[in-house]
């Protein structure tokens, strides 16, 4: 039984931290090795990427808006010896650091930056958490803010703001269209002024377009010059 208890098999994704009479010897594995019973003790450490959900935190942003944010944290143990010796529970310690950093970092940005520049906030969170957990032999690879929960009054205010912004763009586009149309009409008027026959052709074209509609009454403008010509002949 002593011989069997001395045989240890560590898979590829784990390391065995060995203590001999309470003193740290170092990490072993992966593979097969022996641990001296009673004299040596082994602690398994998982070196795969670990995912932690950071619970929802109520935070006041820099522009005094109360929101709730949650995040996800990805990290891995790069130094098993430090992860066992320098911190009591590296999983819980990393989670607490992530929660504290999330509240602190989000509280230093305004709401618009949090919503539109989330990549920058995530990078800042990852840098801060990684710097604080480095002495524990932990490498934080990714910190991502998953959801931002806004209060109902802020959601309504943002909806009104978005609607006003859309109306503003619509009015600008409409005004630009009117401006472009007026420029085209001015150019057409200049052409007609140079060539009076063009106006008569436009009259005939309009008459043909109206006739297609099968209207019973057609109102067609009559040039004043023609009326003057007829009235002058009648006066003679």
Short mmCIF file of C-alpha atoms in Angstrom, two decimals:
data_model
loop_
_atom_site.label_atom_id
_atom_site.label_comp_id
_atom_site.label_asym_id
_atom_site.label_seq_id
_atom_site.Cartn_x
_atom_site.Cartn_y
_atom_site.Cartn_z
CA UNK A 1 0.00 0.00 0.00
CA UNK A 2 2.88 2.37 0.69
CA UNK A 3 4.39 1.62 -2.71
CA UNK A 4 1.08 2.20 -4.47
CA UNK A 5 0.52 5.49 -2.61
CA UNK A 6 4.01 6.61 -3.67
CA UNK A 7 3.18 6.26 -7.37
CA UNK A 8 1.67 9.41 -8.82
CA UNK A 9 0.43 10.01 -12.35
CA UNK A 10 -0.11 13.61 -13.43
CA UNK A 11 -1.90 14.38 -16.73
CA UNK A 12 -0.59 16.88 -19.25
CA UNK A 13 -2.81 19.71 -18.01
CA UNK A 14 -1.79 19.44 -14.34
CA UNK A 15 1.31 19.85 -12.22
CA UNK A 16 2.09 18.34 -8.84
CA UNK A 17 3.64 20.73 -6.29
CA UNK A 18 5.77 18.67 -3.89
CA UNK A 19 6.40 19.53 -0.22
CA UNK A 20 9.02 17.57 1.71
CA UNK A 21 8.59 17.84 5.46
CA UNK A 22 6.75 21.12 4.86
CA UNK A 23 9.39 22.64 2.61
CA UNK A 24 8.66 23.41 -1.04
CA UNK A 25 10.57 21.15 -3.41
CA UNK A 26 8.99 22.21 -6.69
CA UNK A 27 6.48 21.20 -9.30
CA UNK A 28 6.61 17.83 -11.03
CA UNK A 29 4.84 16.36 -14.00
CA UNK A 30 3.29 15.58 -16.27
CA UNK A 31 3.77 11.84 -16.28
CA UNK A 32 4.69 9.18 -13.74
CA UNK A 33 6.86 9.86 -10.68
CA UNK A 34 7.23 8.78 -7.07
CA UNK A 35 6.33 10.66 -3.91
CA UNK A 36 7.85 9.39 -0.66
CA UNK A 37 4.96 8.57 1.66
CA UNK A 38 4.71 10.49 4.96
CA UNK A 39 7.81 12.53 4.08
CA UNK A 40 6.45 14.20 0.94
CA UNK A 41 3.05 15.64 0.09
CA UNK A 42 1.71 16.61 -3.34
CA UNK A 43 -0.79 19.32 -4.27
CA UNK A 44 -2.34 19.19 -7.72
CA UNK A 45 -2.60 22.42 -9.72
CA UNK A 46 -4.59 22.75 -12.95
CA UNK A 47 -2.68 24.73 -15.60
CA UNK A 48 -5.51 25.03 -18.13
CA UNK A 49 -7.32 28.29 -18.85
CA UNK A 50 -9.89 28.88 -16.12
CA UNK A 51 -13.09 30.85 -16.68
CA UNK A 52 -14.60 32.87 -13.85
CA UNK A 53 -17.88 34.77 -13.98
CA UNK A 54 -17.60 38.07 -12.16
CA UNK A 55 -20.98 38.67 -10.45
CA UNK A 56 -23.01 41.76 -11.29
CA UNK A 57 -21.62 44.86 -9.58
CA UNK A 58 -23.54 48.08 -8.92
CA UNK A 59 -21.31 50.95 -9.99
CA UNK A 60 -21.64 54.73 -10.23
CA UNK A 61 -19.95 56.00 -13.37
CA UNK A 62 -17.94 59.20 -13.65
CA UNK A 63 -21.02 61.11 -14.83
CA UNK A 64 -23.05 59.91 -11.80
CA UNK A 65 -25.13 57.20 -13.50
CA UNK A 66 -25.88 54.10 -11.43
CA UNK A 67 -25.52 50.92 -13.50
CA UNK A 68 -24.95 47.21 -13.01
CA UNK A 69 -22.14 45.46 -14.88
CA UNK A 70 -20.90 41.90 -14.96
CA UNK A 71 -17.85 40.42 -16.64
CA UNK A 72 -16.03 37.21 -17.45
CA UNK A 73 -12.40 36.51 -16.58
CA UNK A 74 -10.00 34.10 -18.31
CA UNK A 75 -6.72 33.22 -16.61
CA UNK A 76 -4.23 30.38 -16.18
CA UNK A 77 -1.60 29.31 -13.69
CA UNK A 78 1.89 29.78 -15.13
CA UNK A 79 3.82 29.17 -11.90
CA UNK A 80 2.24 26.39 -9.80
CA UNK A 81 4.69 26.90 -6.93
CA UNK A 82 3.67 30.53 -6.39
CA UNK A 83 -0.04 29.74 -6.84
CA UNK A 84 0.12 27.35 -3.88
CA UNK A 85 2.67 29.05 -1.63
CA UNK A 86 1.97 32.78 -2.05
CA UNK A 87 -1.83 32.81 -1.85
CA UNK A 88 -4.23 30.69 0.17
CA UNK A 89 -6.89 30.21 -2.53
CA UNK A 90 -5.86 31.64 -5.88
CA UNK A 91 -9.31 31.10 -7.44
CA UNK A 92 -11.14 33.09 -4.77
CA UNK A 93 -8.39 35.70 -4.57
CA UNK A 94 -8.46 36.27 -8.34
CA UNK A 95 -12.25 36.59 -8.30
CA UNK A 96 -12.16 39.17 -5.51
CA UNK A 97 -9.48 41.18 -7.31
CA UNK A 98 -11.58 41.12 -10.49
CA UNK A 99 -14.68 42.37 -8.68
CA UNK A 100 -12.81 45.21 -7.00
CA UNK A 101 -11.06 46.23 -10.20
CA UNK A 102 -14.33 46.13 -12.16
CA UNK A 103 -15.99 48.57 -9.76
CA UNK A 104 -12.96 50.84 -9.69
CA UNK A 105 -12.33 50.92 -13.46
CA UNK A 106 -15.97 51.42 -14.47
CA UNK A 107 -16.32 54.18 -11.89
CA UNK A 108 -13.59 56.17 -13.66
CA UNK A 109 -15.28 56.37 -17.07
CA UNK A 110 -18.44 58.06 -18.31
CA UNK A 111 -21.38 56.00 -19.51
CA UNK A 112 -20.92 56.90 -23.19
CA UNK A 113 -17.31 55.68 -23.15
CA UNK A 114 -18.33 52.47 -21.39
CA UNK A 115 -20.89 51.73 -24.11
CA UNK A 116 -18.90 52.88 -27.16
CA UNK A 117 -15.29 52.17 -26.09
CA UNK A 118 -15.73 48.87 -24.32
CA UNK A 119 -12.56 47.41 -25.86
CA UNK A 120 -10.46 50.07 -24.15
CA UNK A 121 -12.17 49.44 -20.80
CA UNK A 122 -11.63 45.67 -21.19
CA UNK A 123 -7.94 46.18 -21.97
CA UNK A 124 -7.53 48.39 -18.90
CA UNK A 125 -9.29 45.82 -16.69
CA UNK A 126 -7.08 43.03 -18.02
CA UNK A 127 -3.91 45.05 -17.44
CA UNK A 128 -4.83 45.94 -13.84
CA UNK A 129 -5.94 42.43 -12.82
CA UNK A 130 -2.92 40.81 -14.50
CA UNK A 131 -0.54 43.16 -12.71
CA UNK A 132 -2.10 42.39 -9.32
CA UNK A 133 -2.18 38.60 -9.79
CA UNK A 134 1.29 38.26 -11.33
CA UNK A 135 3.01 37.71 -7.93
CA UNK A 136 0.75 34.68 -7.46
CA UNK A 137 1.99 33.01 -10.66
CA UNK A 138 -1.26 33.73 -12.51
CA UNK A 139 -1.57 35.13 -16.02
CA UNK A 140 -4.83 36.91 -16.85
CA UNK A 141 -5.42 36.65 -20.59
CA UNK A 142 -8.87 38.22 -21.13
CA UNK A 143 -11.33 40.31 -19.14
CA UNK A 144 -14.59 41.05 -20.96
CA UNK A 145 -17.57 43.09 -19.77
CA UNK A 146 -20.57 40.96 -20.70
CA UNK A 147 -23.55 43.15 -19.92
CA UNK A 148 -24.34 46.69 -18.81
CA UNK A 149 -27.74 47.07 -17.13
CA UNK A 150 -29.10 50.62 -17.28
CA UNK A 151 -31.87 52.03 -15.06
CA UNK A 152 -35.27 52.43 -16.80
CA UNK A 153 -35.21 56.24 -16.71
CA UNK A 154 -31.79 56.25 -18.39
CA UNK A 155 -33.04 53.84 -21.08
CA UNK A 156 -35.95 56.17 -21.84
CA UNK A 157 -33.63 59.19 -21.95
CA UNK A 158 -31.25 57.42 -24.34
CA UNK A 159 -34.19 56.36 -26.53
CA UNK A 160 -35.37 59.97 -26.76
CA UNK A 161 -31.84 61.10 -27.55
CA UNK A 162 -31.51 58.50 -30.31
CA UNK A 163 -34.89 59.50 -31.76
CA UNK A 164 -33.91 63.18 -31.74
CA UNK A 165 -30.63 62.33 -33.42
CA UNK A 166 -32.44 60.39 -36.16
CA UNK A 167 -34.86 63.29 -36.71
CA UNK A 168 -31.92 65.66 -36.93
CA UNK A 169 -30.26 63.52 -39.60
CA UNK A 170 -33.55 63.23 -41.50
CA UNK A 171 -34.02 67.00 -41.56
CA UNK A 172 -30.44 67.55 -42.69
CA UNK A 173 -30.85 65.01 -45.50
CA UNK A 174 -34.17 66.60 -46.54
CA UNK A 175 -32.65 70.09 -46.55
CA UNK A 176 -29.68 68.83 -48.57
CA UNK A 177 -32.08 67.30 -51.08
CA UNK A 178 -34.01 70.56 -51.37
CA UNK A 179 -30.75 72.45 -51.88
CA UNK A 180 -29.59 70.08 -54.62
CA UNK A 181 -33.00 70.26 -56.29
CA UNK A 182 -32.98 74.06 -56.22
CA UNK A 183 -29.54 74.12 -57.83
CA UNK A 184 -30.76 71.82 -60.59
CA UNK A 185 -33.89 73.93 -61.12
CA UNK A 186 -31.78 77.08 -61.30
CA UNK A 187 -29.59 75.49 -63.96
CA UNK A 188 -32.69 74.39 -65.90
CA UNK A 189 -34.16 77.90 -65.66
CA UNK A 190 -30.93 79.33 -67.02
CA UNK A 191 -31.10 76.97 -70.00
CA UNK A 192 -34.76 77.85 -70.67
CA UNK A 193 -33.97 81.56 -70.42
CA UNK A 194 -31.33 81.17 -73.13
CA UNK A 195 -33.61 79.02 -75.34
CA UNK A 196 -37.30 80.10 -75.15
CA UNK A 197 -38.31 77.15 -77.31
CA UNK A 198 -37.29 74.84 -74.46
CA UNK A 199 -40.17 76.15 -72.37
CA UNK A 200 -42.67 75.27 -75.12
CA UNK A 201 -41.18 71.79 -75.37
CA UNK A 202 -41.53 71.41 -71.61
CA UNK A 203 -45.19 72.45 -71.89
CA UNK A 204 -45.81 69.81 -74.53
CA UNK A 205 -44.05 67.15 -72.50
CA UNK A 206 -46.13 67.98 -69.43
CA UNK A 207 -49.31 67.82 -71.54
CA UNK A 208 -48.39 64.35 -72.80
CA UNK A 209 -47.73 63.15 -69.26
CA UNK A 210 -51.10 64.47 -68.05
CA UNK A 211 -52.96 62.94 -71.00
CA UNK A 212 -51.79 59.45 -70.02
CA UNK A 213 -53.71 59.72 -66.71
CA UNK A 214 -57.06 59.91 -68.62
CA UNK A 215 -58.23 62.98 -66.74
CA UNK A 216 -61.48 64.61 -67.78
CA UNK A 217 -60.16 68.11 -67.17
CA UNK A 218 -56.70 69.36 -68.06
CA UNK A 219 -55.51 72.74 -66.90
CA UNK A 220 -52.67 73.90 -69.08
CA UNK A 221 -50.80 77.21 -68.62
CA UNK A 222 -50.86 79.63 -71.55
CA UNK A 223 -47.87 81.93 -72.03
CA UNK A 224 -48.67 85.62 -71.63
CA UNK A 225 -46.66 86.45 -74.73
CA UNK A 226 -49.06 84.50 -76.90
CA UNK A 227 -52.05 86.33 -75.40
CA UNK A 228 -50.40 89.66 -76.07
CA UNK A 229 -49.73 88.69 -79.68
CA UNK A 230 -53.40 87.75 -80.26
CA UNK A 231 -54.63 90.90 -78.50
CA UNK A 232 -52.31 93.05 -80.66
CA UNK A 233 -53.67 91.53 -83.85
CA UNK A 234 -57.24 92.02 -82.73
CA UNK A 235 -56.45 95.67 -81.92
CA UNK A 236 -55.27 96.20 -85.50
#
